[in-house]
Coordinates of C-alpha atoms in Angstrom, one line a residue:
M47 CA 25.1 58.8 61.3
I48 CA 25.0 60.6 64.7
G49 CA 21.8 60.4 66.6
L50 CA 20.9 63.5 68.7
I51 CA 18.6 63.3 71.7
S52 CA 17.5 66.0 74.2
A53 CA 14.8 66.4 76.9
T54 CA 14.8 70.1 77.8
A55 CA 14.8 73.4 76.0
A56 CA 18.4 74.1 76.8
G57 CA 19.4 70.7 75.6
A58 CA 17.4 71.2 72.4
A59 CA 19.1 74.5 71.7
A60 CA 22.5 72.8 71.9
R61 CA 21.2 69.9 69.9
D62 CA 20.0 72.2 67.2
R63 CA 23.4 73.9 67.0
L64 CA 25.0 70.6 66.4
A65 CA 22.5 69.6 63.8
A66 CA 22.9 72.8 62.0
A67 CA 26.7 72.4 62.0
W68 CA 26.6 68.8 60.8
P69 CA 23.5 68.5 58.7
D70 CA 24.8 65.5 56.7
R71 CA 26.2 63.7 59.8
T72 CA 23.3 64.0 62.3
R73 CA 19.7 63.0 62.8
V74 CA 17.4 64.5 65.5
Y75 CA 15.3 62.0 67.4
G76 CA 12.2 63.4 69.0
G77 CA 9.4 61.9 71.2
P78 CA 9.8 60.2 74.5
V79 CA 13.4 60.1 75.5
K80 CA 13.5 56.3 76.2
D81 CA 12.1 55.5 72.8
A82 CA 14.4 58.0 71.1
V83 CA 17.5 56.5 72.7
R84 CA 16.4 53.0 71.8
A85 CA 15.8 53.9 68.1
A86 CA 19.0 55.9 67.8
F87 CA 21.1 53.1 69.4
A88 CA 19.8 50.7 66.8
E89 CA 20.1 53.0 63.8
C90 CA 23.2 55.2 64.4
E91 CA 26.9 54.7 64.7
Q92 CA 27.1 57.3 67.4
L93 CA 24.8 59.2 69.8
V94 CA 25.1 62.6 71.5
C95 CA 22.6 62.8 74.4
F96 CA 21.9 66.2 75.9
L97 CA 21.0 64.5 79.2
A98 CA 22.6 63.7 82.6
T99 CA 25.1 60.8 82.4
G100 CA 23.2 58.9 85.1
A101 CA 20.0 59.0 83.0
V102 CA 21.8 57.9 79.9
V103 CA 23.5 55.0 81.7
R104 CA 20.1 53.7 82.8
L105 CA 18.6 54.2 79.3
I106 CA 21.4 52.4 77.4
A107 CA 22.2 49.7 79.9
P108 CA 19.7 47.2 78.5
L109 CA 20.9 47.9 75.0
L110 CA 24.6 47.3 75.5
G111 CA 26.0 44.2 73.7
D112 CA 29.6 44.1 72.3
K113 CA 31.9 47.0 72.7
T114 CA 33.3 46.4 69.2
A115 CA 29.8 46.8 67.8
D116 CA 27.9 49.2 70.1
P117 CA 27.7 52.8 69.0
G118 CA 29.8 55.4 70.8
V119 CA 27.8 57.6 73.2
V120 CA 28.6 61.1 74.3
C121 CA 26.7 63.0 77.0
V122 CA 26.5 66.8 77.1
D123 CA 25.3 68.3 80.4
E124 CA 22.4 70.8 80.7
G125 CA 24.8 73.8 81.0
G126 CA 26.8 72.8 77.9
R127 CA 30.0 72.7 80.0
F128 CA 31.2 69.2 79.4
A129 CA 31.1 66.6 76.5
V130 CA 31.6 63.2 78.2
S131 CA 32.7 60.1 76.3
L132 CA 30.4 57.6 78.0
V133 CA 30.8 54.3 76.1
G134 CA 32.5 53.2 73.0
G135 CA 35.5 55.5 73.5
H136 CA 37.7 53.7 71.0
G137 CA 35.5 51.2 69.1
G138 CA 32.6 53.6 68.8
G139 CA 34.7 56.7 68.3
A140 CA 33.2 58.4 71.3
N141 CA 36.5 59.9 72.4
E142 CA 37.1 61.7 69.2
L143 CA 33.4 62.7 69.0
A144 CA 33.6 64.2 72.5
A145 CA 36.5 66.4 71.3
E146 CA 34.6 67.5 68.2
V147 CA 31.4 68.2 70.1
G148 CA 33.4 70.1 72.7
E149 CA 35.1 72.3 70.1
L150 CA 31.8 73.1 68.4
L151 CA 29.8 73.9 71.6
G152 CA 32.6 75.3 73.7
A153 CA 32.4 72.4 76.1
T154 CA 35.3 70.6 77.8
P155 CA 35.7 67.1 76.4
V156 CA 35.9 64.5 79.2
V157 CA 37.7 61.2 78.3
T158 CA 38.4 58.6 80.9
T159 CA 39.7 55.8 78.7
A160 CA 42.9 54.8 80.5
T161 CA 45.3 54.9 77.5
D162 CA 44.0 58.3 76.4
A163 CA 44.2 59.6 79.9
V164 CA 47.9 58.9 80.1
D165 CA 48.6 59.7 76.5
L166 CA 49.4 56.1 75.3
P167 CA 48.1 55.0 71.8
G168 CA 45.3 52.5 72.3
L169 CA 46.2 49.2 70.7
D170 CA 42.7 49.1 69.3
T171 CA 43.1 52.5 67.7
L172 CA 46.1 51.8 65.4
G173 CA 43.9 51.4 62.4
L174 CA 45.0 47.8 62.0
P175 CA 43.4 44.4 62.9
V176 CA 44.2 43.5 66.4
E177 CA 43.7 40.1 68.1
G178 CA 44.4 38.7 71.6
A179 CA 44.7 40.1 75.1
V180 CA 44.2 43.8 74.2
A181 CA 42.9 44.7 77.7
A182 CA 45.7 42.8 79.5
V183 CA 48.5 44.2 77.4
S184 CA 47.1 47.7 77.6
R185 CA 46.9 47.3 81.4
A186 CA 50.6 46.3 81.4
L187 CA 51.6 49.3 79.4
L188 CA 49.6 51.5 81.8
D189 CA 51.2 49.9 84.8
G190 CA 54.7 50.4 83.3
A191 CA 55.3 46.6 83.2
P192 CA 57.8 45.5 80.5
V193 CA 56.0 44.8 77.2
A194 CA 58.1 43.2 74.4
L195 CA 57.6 44.4 70.9
D196 CA 58.1 41.6 68.4
A197 CA 58.0 43.1 64.9
E198 CA 58.3 40.3 62.5
V199 CA 57.4 42.7 59.7
S200 CA 58.2 46.4 59.7
W201 CA 55.3 48.9 59.7
P202 CA 55.0 52.6 60.6
L203 CA 53.4 52.4 64.0
P204 CA 53.0 55.2 66.6
P205 CA 55.4 55.2 69.5
L206 CA 54.8 52.1 71.7
P207 CA 56.9 52.1 75.0
A208 CA 57.9 48.5 74.5
A209 CA 60.9 46.7 76.0
V210 CA 63.2 44.1 74.5
E211 CA 61.8 41.4 76.9
G212 CA 58.7 41.2 79.0
A213 CA 55.9 39.0 80.3
Y214 CA 53.6 40.7 77.8
T215 CA 54.1 40.9 74.0
I216 CA 52.9 43.0 71.1
R217 CA 53.6 41.0 68.0
V218 CA 53.4 42.6 64.6
T219 CA 53.1 39.9 62.0
D220 CA 51.2 38.9 58.8
R221 CA 51.5 35.2 59.7
D222 CA 48.5 33.2 60.8
V223 CA 49.4 32.7 64.4
A224 CA 47.2 32.5 67.4
P225 CA 48.0 35.1 70.1
G226 CA 49.2 33.8 73.5
P227 CA 47.4 34.6 76.8
R228 CA 49.5 37.7 77.3
E229 CA 50.0 38.7 73.8
V230 CA 48.4 41.1 71.2
V231 CA 48.9 40.3 67.6
V232 CA 48.8 43.3 65.3
R233 CA 48.3 42.5 61.6
P234 CA 49.6 45.2 59.2
P235 CA 48.4 45.2 55.5
T236 CA 51.5 43.7 54.0
L237 CA 50.2 41.1 51.6
V238 CA 49.3 41.7 47.9
V239 CA 47.3 38.9 46.2
G240 CA 47.7 38.8 42.5
V241 CA 44.7 37.2 40.8
G242 CA 44.0 35.9 37.3
A243 CA 40.8 34.4 36.1
S244 CA 39.0 33.0 33.1
R245 CA 35.9 34.8 31.9
G246 CA 33.0 33.8 34.2
A247 CA 35.1 32.4 37.0
P248 CA 32.8 32.1 40.1
V249 CA 33.6 34.3 43.1
E250 CA 33.5 31.2 45.3
E251 CA 36.3 29.6 43.3
V252 CA 38.4 32.8 43.5
L253 CA 37.9 33.1 47.3
E254 CA 38.5 29.4 48.0
L255 CA 41.8 29.6 46.0
I256 CA 43.0 32.6 48.0
A257 CA 41.9 31.1 51.3
D258 CA 43.7 27.8 50.6
A259 CA 46.9 29.5 49.4
L260 CA 47.0 31.7 52.5
R261 CA 46.3 28.8 54.8
D262 CA 48.9 26.5 53.3
A263 CA 51.5 29.3 53.6
G264 CA 50.6 30.1 57.1
L265 CA 49.6 33.7 56.3
S266 CA 46.7 35.7 57.7
A267 CA 43.8 37.0 55.5
A268 CA 43.6 40.0 57.9
S269 CA 46.9 41.2 56.4
V270 CA 45.7 41.2 52.8
A271 CA 46.0 44.8 51.6
E272 CA 44.7 44.5 48.1
L273 CA 43.8 42.2 45.2
A274 CA 45.7 43.0 42.0
T275 CA 45.1 42.0 38.4
V276 CA 45.4 43.1 34.8
D277 CA 43.3 45.9 33.3
A278 CA 41.5 43.5 31.1
K279 CA 40.1 41.8 34.1
S280 CA 39.1 44.9 36.0
G281 CA 35.4 44.2 35.4
E282 CA 35.5 40.4 35.9
P283 CA 32.6 39.7 38.3
G284 CA 34.3 37.0 40.2
I285 CA 37.4 39.1 40.9
V286 CA 35.4 42.2 41.7
A287 CA 33.2 40.3 44.1
A288 CA 36.1 38.6 45.8
A289 CA 37.8 42.0 46.5
A290 CA 34.5 43.3 47.9
R291 CA 34.0 40.2 50.2
L292 CA 37.5 40.5 51.5
G293 CA 37.0 44.2 52.1
V294 CA 40.1 45.3 50.1
P295 CA 40.6 47.4 47.0
L296 CA 41.0 45.9 43.6
V297 CA 44.1 47.4 41.9
T298 CA 44.6 47.0 38.1
C299 CA 47.5 47.7 35.8
S300 CA 48.2 47.4 32.1
A301 CA 49.5 44.3 30.4
E302 CA 52.6 46.2 29.3
E303 CA 53.5 47.0 33.0
L304 CA 53.0 43.4 34.0
A305 CA 55.0 42.1 31.1
R306 CA 58.1 44.0 32.4
V307 CA 58.0 42.2 35.8
D308 CA 60.4 39.4 36.2
V309 CA 58.5 36.3 37.4
P310 CA 59.4 32.7 38.1
N311 CA 56.5 31.1 36.3
P312 CA 55.7 32.9 33.0
S313 CA 53.2 31.2 30.7
A314 CA 52.1 31.4 27.1
A315 CA 48.4 31.2 28.0
P316 CA 48.0 34.7 29.6
L317 CA 50.4 36.1 27.0
A318 CA 48.0 35.0 24.3
A319 CA 44.9 36.0 26.2
V320 CA 45.7 39.4 27.7
G321 CA 49.2 40.3 26.4
T322 CA 51.4 39.5 29.4
P323 CA 53.2 36.2 30.3
S324 CA 52.1 36.6 33.9
V325 CA 49.0 38.0 35.6
A326 CA 48.9 36.7 39.2
E327 CA 52.7 36.8 40.0
A328 CA 53.4 40.0 38.1
A329 CA 50.4 41.8 39.6
A330 CA 51.5 40.7 43.1
L331 CA 55.1 41.8 42.5
L332 CA 54.5 44.9 40.4
R333 CA 55.5 47.4 43.2
G334 CA 58.3 45.2 44.5
G335 CA 58.5 42.8 47.4
E336 CA 59.0 39.2 48.2
L337 CA 57.0 36.4 46.4
L338 CA 55.7 34.3 49.2
I339 CA 53.3 32.1 47.2
P340 CA 54.1 31.4 43.6
K341 CA 51.3 31.1 41.1
R342 CA 48.8 28.3 41.9
K343 CA 45.6 27.3 40.2
S344 CA 42.2 26.7 41.8
A345 CA 41.2 23.1 42.5
A346 CA 38.2 23.2 40.1
R347 CA 38.3 21.3 36.9
P348 CA 38.9 23.0 34.6
A349 CA 40.7 25.6 36.8
M350 CA 39.3 29.1 36.2
A351 CA 41.4 31.1 38.6
T352 CA 45.1 31.6 39.6
C353 CA 46.6 33.5 42.4
A354 CA 50.0 34.5 43.8
V355 CA 50.9 36.3 47.0
A356 CA 53.7 38.8 47.7
R357 CA 54.8 40.6 50.8
R358 CA 55.1 44.2 49.8
P359 CA 58.1 46.3 51.1
A360 CA 57.3 48.2 54.3
R361 CA 56.6 51.8 53.3
G362 CA 57.6 54.2 56.0
R363 CA 55.7 57.4 56.4
L364 CA 57.2 60.9 56.4
A365 CA 55.0 63.8 57.6
V366 CA 56.6 67.2 56.9
V367 CA 54.9 69.3 59.5
G368 CA 54.7 73.1 59.7
L369 CA 54.5 74.3 63.3
G370 CA 53.3 77.8 62.5
P371 CA 54.9 81.0 63.6
G372 CA 55.2 80.0 67.3
A373 CA 51.9 80.5 69.1
R374 CA 50.4 77.3 70.2
D375 CA 46.9 78.2 69.1
L376 CA 48.3 78.7 65.5
L377 CA 49.5 75.1 65.5
T378 CA 46.9 73.3 63.4
P379 CA 45.0 70.2 64.6
R380 CA 46.3 68.3 61.7
A381 CA 49.9 69.1 62.7
T382 CA 49.2 68.1 66.3
A383 CA 47.7 64.7 65.1
E384 CA 50.8 64.1 63.0
L385 CA 53.2 64.9 65.9
R386 CA 51.3 62.4 68.1
R387 CA 51.3 59.7 65.4
A388 CA 55.0 59.8 64.8
S389 CA 57.3 57.3 66.4
V390 CA 60.4 59.4 65.3
L391 CA 60.6 63.2 65.4
V392 CA 63.3 65.1 63.5
G393 CA 63.8 68.8 63.9
L394 CA 65.8 71.8 65.0
D395 CA 66.3 71.7 68.7
Q396 CA 64.5 75.0 69.4
Y397 CA 61.5 73.9 67.4
V398 CA 61.5 70.5 69.2
D399 CA 61.3 72.4 72.5
Q400 CA 58.1 74.2 71.3
I401 CA 56.1 71.0 70.9
R402 CA 57.9 68.4 73.1
D403 CA 54.9 68.3 75.4
L404 CA 52.7 67.2 72.6
L405 CA 54.7 64.0 71.8
R406 CA 53.5 60.6 73.0
P407 CA 55.7 58.8 75.5
G408 CA 58.3 56.7 73.6
T409 CA 58.7 59.0 70.7
R410 CA 62.3 59.0 69.6
I411 CA 63.6 62.5 69.1
L412 CA 66.5 63.3 66.7
E413 CA 67.3 67.0 67.1
S414 CA 70.2 69.2 65.9
G415 CA 71.2 72.8 65.8
L416 CA 71.2 75.6 63.2
G417 CA 72.9 74.9 59.9
A418 CA 72.2 71.1 59.9
E419 CA 69.1 71.3 57.6
E420 CA 70.4 68.9 55.0
E421 CA 71.5 66.4 57.6
R422 CA 68.0 66.6 59.2
A423 CA 66.4 66.0 55.8
R424 CA 68.6 63.0 55.1
T425 CA 68.0 61.6 58.6
A426 CA 64.2 61.9 58.3
V427 CA 64.1 60.2 54.9
A428 CA 66.4 57.4 56.2
E429 CA 64.2 56.8 59.2
A430 CA 61.1 56.6 57.0
R431 CA 62.9 54.2 54.6
A432 CA 63.5 52.0 57.7
G433 CA 59.7 51.7 58.0
H434 CA 59.1 54.2 60.8
A435 CA 56.4 56.9 61.1
V436 CA 58.5 60.1 61.0
A437 CA 57.6 63.7 61.6
L438 CA 60.0 66.3 60.2
I439 CA 59.2 69.7 61.7
G440 CA 59.8 73.3 60.5
S441 CA 58.5 76.6 61.6
G442 CA 55.7 78.4 59.7
D443 CA 54.8 76.3 56.7
A444 CA 57.4 73.5 56.2
G445 CA 57.3 74.2 52.5
V446 CA 58.2 77.8 52.7
Y447 CA 61.9 78.4 53.3
A448 CA 61.9 75.3 55.5
M449 CA 62.4 71.5 55.6
A450 CA 60.0 70.2 52.9
S451 CA 62.2 71.1 50.0
P452 CA 65.4 69.4 51.1
A453 CA 63.5 66.4 52.4
L454 CA 61.6 65.8 49.2
A455 CA 64.8 66.3 47.2
E456 CA 66.1 63.3 49.2
A457 CA 62.9 61.2 49.1
S458 CA 62.0 58.8 46.4
D459 CA 58.8 56.9 45.8
D460 CA 59.6 54.1 48.3
I461 CA 58.1 56.1 51.2
D462 CA 54.7 57.8 51.8
V463 CA 55.1 61.5 52.2
V464 CA 52.4 63.7 53.8
G465 CA 52.6 67.5 53.8
V466 CA 51.0 69.4 56.7
P467 CA 50.6 73.1 56.0
G468 CA 51.3 75.7 58.6
V469 CA 50.7 79.4 59.1
T470 CA 53.6 81.2 57.6
A471 CA 55.6 84.1 59.1
A472 CA 54.4 86.4 56.3
L473 CA 50.7 85.6 57.1
A474 CA 51.3 85.9 60.9
A475 CA 53.0 89.3 60.4
G476 CA 50.4 90.4 57.9
A477 CA 47.6 89.8 60.5
V478 CA 49.5 91.9 63.0
L479 CA 50.0 94.7 60.5
G480 CA 46.4 94.7 59.1
A481 CA 46.0 93.6 55.5
P482 CA 49.2 94.3 53.7
L483 CA 48.9 91.2 51.5
G484 CA 45.4 92.2 50.2
H485 CA 46.6 92.1 46.6
D486 CA 49.4 90.4 44.6
H487 CA 52.5 89.8 46.7
V488 CA 55.8 87.9 46.8
S489 CA 58.1 86.6 49.5
I490 CA 61.9 86.9 49.0
S491 CA 64.6 85.6 51.3
L492 CA 67.6 87.9 51.6
S493 CA 69.9 85.2 52.8
D494 CA 72.7 84.6 50.3
L495 CA 74.1 81.6 52.1
H496 CA 72.6 79.2 49.4
T497 CA 71.4 81.7 46.8
P498 CA 73.9 84.1 45.0
W499 CA 73.1 87.7 45.7
E500 CA 72.9 88.4 42.0
V501 CA 69.9 86.1 41.8
I502 CA 68.3 87.7 44.8
E503 CA 68.8 91.2 43.5
R504 CA 67.3 90.2 40.1
R505 CA 64.2 89.0 41.9
V506 CA 63.9 92.1 44.0
R507 CA 64.1 94.3 40.9
A508 CA 61.4 92.2 39.2
A509 CA 59.1 92.5 42.2
A510 CA 59.8 96.3 42.3
S511 CA 59.1 96.9 38.7
A512 CA 55.9 94.7 38.9
D513 CA 54.6 96.8 41.8
L514 CA 54.2 93.7 44.1
V515 CA 54.0 93.9 47.8
V516 CA 57.2 92.3 49.1
T517 CA 57.7 90.4 52.3
F518 CA 61.4 89.9 53.1
Y519 CA 62.4 86.8 55.0
N520 CA 65.9 86.4 56.7
P521 CA 66.3 90.2 56.2
R522 CA 69.4 90.9 58.4
S523 CA 71.9 89.2 60.7
R524 CA 75.1 90.1 62.3
G525 CA 77.1 88.8 59.3
R526 CA 74.7 90.0 56.7
D527 CA 73.9 93.7 57.3
W528 CA 74.0 95.2 53.9
Q529 CA 71.5 93.1 51.9
L530 CA 68.4 94.8 53.4
P531 CA 69.5 98.4 52.7
K532 CA 70.4 97.3 49.2
A533 CA 67.0 95.7 48.6
L534 CA 65.1 98.7 50.1
A535 CA 67.1 101.0 47.8
I536 CA 66.0 99.0 44.8
L537 CA 62.4 99.2 45.8
A538 CA 62.8 103.0 46.4
E539 CA 63.6 103.4 42.7
H540 CA 60.0 102.5 42.0
R541 CA 58.1 103.6 45.1
E542 CA 57.6 106.8 47.1
P543 CA 59.5 107.4 50.4
G544 CA 56.1 107.4 52.1
T545 CA 55.2 103.8 51.0
P546 CA 54.1 102.0 54.2
V547 CA 56.4 99.3 55.6
G548 CA 55.6 96.9 58.4
V549 CA 58.2 95.4 60.7
V550 CA 57.2 92.5 62.9
R551 CA 59.5 90.6 65.2
N552 CA 58.5 87.2 66.6
A553 CA 55.0 87.3 65.2
S554 CA 52.5 85.6 67.4
R555 CA 55.0 84.8 70.2
A556 CA 55.0 86.2 73.7
D557 CA 57.7 88.8 72.9
E558 CA 56.0 89.9 69.7
S559 CA 56.7 93.5 68.6
S560 CA 55.7 95.5 65.5
R561 CA 55.9 99.0 64.1
L562 CA 54.4 100.6 61.0
T563 CA 56.8 103.0 59.3
T564 CA 57.6 104.1 55.7
L565 CA 60.2 103.1 53.1
G566 CA 62.0 106.4 53.7
A567 CA 62.0 106.2 57.5
L568 CA 62.8 102.5 58.0
D569 CA 66.0 102.0 60.1
P570 CA 67.6 98.6 59.2
A571 CA 68.9 98.5 62.8
W572 CA 65.3 97.6 63.9
V573 CA 65.6 94.3 62.0
D574 CA 67.1 90.9 62.8
M575 CA 66.6 87.3 61.7
M576 CA 63.5 87.0 63.8
T577 CA 61.9 89.8 61.9
V578 CA 59.7 89.9 58.8
V579 CA 59.7 93.1 56.8
T580 CA 56.7 93.8 54.5
V581 CA 57.0 96.6 52.0
G582 CA 53.7 97.9 50.4
N583 CA 53.1 98.6 46.7
T584 CA 52.1 101.9 45.3
A585 CA 48.5 101.4 46.3
T586 CA 49.2 100.4 50.0
R587 CA 48.0 102.8 52.6
E588 CA 48.0 103.4 56.3
I589 CA 44.4 103.5 57.5
A590 CA 43.6 104.0 61.2
G591 CA 47.1 102.8 62.1
R592 CA 46.9 99.7 60.0
M593 CA 48.7 98.7 56.8
V594 CA 46.2 98.0 54.0
T595 CA 46.7 97.1 50.4
P596 CA 43.4 97.5 48.5
R597 CA 42.2 94.5 46.5
G598 CA 41.0 96.8 43.7
Y599 CA 37.4 95.8 43.6
R600 CA 35.3 97.8 41.2
W601 CA 32.8 98.8 43.8
Q602 CA 35.7 100.4 45.7
D603 CA 36.5 102.5 42.7
T604 CA 32.9 103.5 42.4
R605 CA 32.7 104.5 46.1
Q606 CA 35.8 106.6 45.8
E607 CA 34.4 108.4 42.8
E608 CA 31.1 109.1 44.7
T609 CA 33.0 110.6 47.6
R610 CA 35.1 113.0 45.5

């Protein structure tokens, strides 16, 4: 919950705008400001104070305790010009909140956290447990001192400008090691604990068994990703409570699935009880990995619980990102976030140039020229399989005539894949023209480099006979100058010469140009590979210089009848 506090009428007006926009996230605190701040500080995860920063500093100073537990505090000035992240920038989420508040109120977010200010990922913002000298290692990164990255296990981290050797170290490990005085230990969620239990097994017995097993193997409980067991035990109170206390999900699977897993210690007892010769080991190994701790029983007599621990394979992350049609303000916030999260970027060189300034320092860039689409797709998947966080970029929407299709054809289920939608060229061109896509429409690429012309022509004829608005991608190039006239001739068999046609080149970019013409008057020489051609259907009209395809609402028909 976000507590909102104000002292003046102007502050209250901005406060109320925030409360109206986030009704489920905010709570307004009234009364004396000092009492309101104290109450909100105790009850909320974050605060937005519509007060001077000096006043807020004095009010919260007696309340501050531990930066890992204190709420994040954002101040908005009386004029609503700035949203200042005051305390709890990382731990309390104040930096992100300042950006959100700024976007909503039209204020400039002010973030002074050192790593954010120089565009380095904060070690305490990786979403993973972190121990050790976080401040000292972060300072070393900021000062440009050599910081060694010791990755004992692979995990898709954002770019960290680390050296091979250095006085400071970032260690990525799931082992139970104490960080040195100049070391940060990052613990990725690599461990899967398989658990079996008799009916009524106490939660304390299950937890003690897991703790003993991890301690004896030198593994960290902070790297436990999940507890896993058989479906028949999904409601066993001791197992359910153990997962809750460890703060990890409980994953269950069928006995049939577990029975197919090859394990070193099968047993007749679980086979008779639940239908599989192994529960703990099989559940830990179900999705592959290395068995670090074979099945062991709890110390109680009789033993009512078993566990086994596996290190799951590192799953790289592939984000397929659509950059939009070219304008920076049409690049989505989600796309920007993925670009900044990636440690490896793969893309066409001219697209890389568009967003190079958004990448964090240390991002490895793998760029290539036109015609290397399949190579880029294979490279991106290979980098993800190696355990990296990868962004594969394409223009418009990456799933529309772009990189998502070849990449996903290469990818298997051994990596995580995230699709990030983008504004397509058809949509950007449509916005320039008016509303040509107001009713059913189709996009067709006229490039026959990978699709036989016979197939393309069949699709154009189908769209023509179905009276669909048609957007042509890749309409004409130096080596392909006959396909567009042929496609237009096919449409002309079904549509009048006066049918509106929109031609937009470089939609949304600085050199954008457009013209509204007709099917009979369109000159193919106006068109190149940077152009999108949209041909209306039989209902499309030019209205006030704009191309409009009516949706066909019944009230529109009634209005037309009334005006006749």
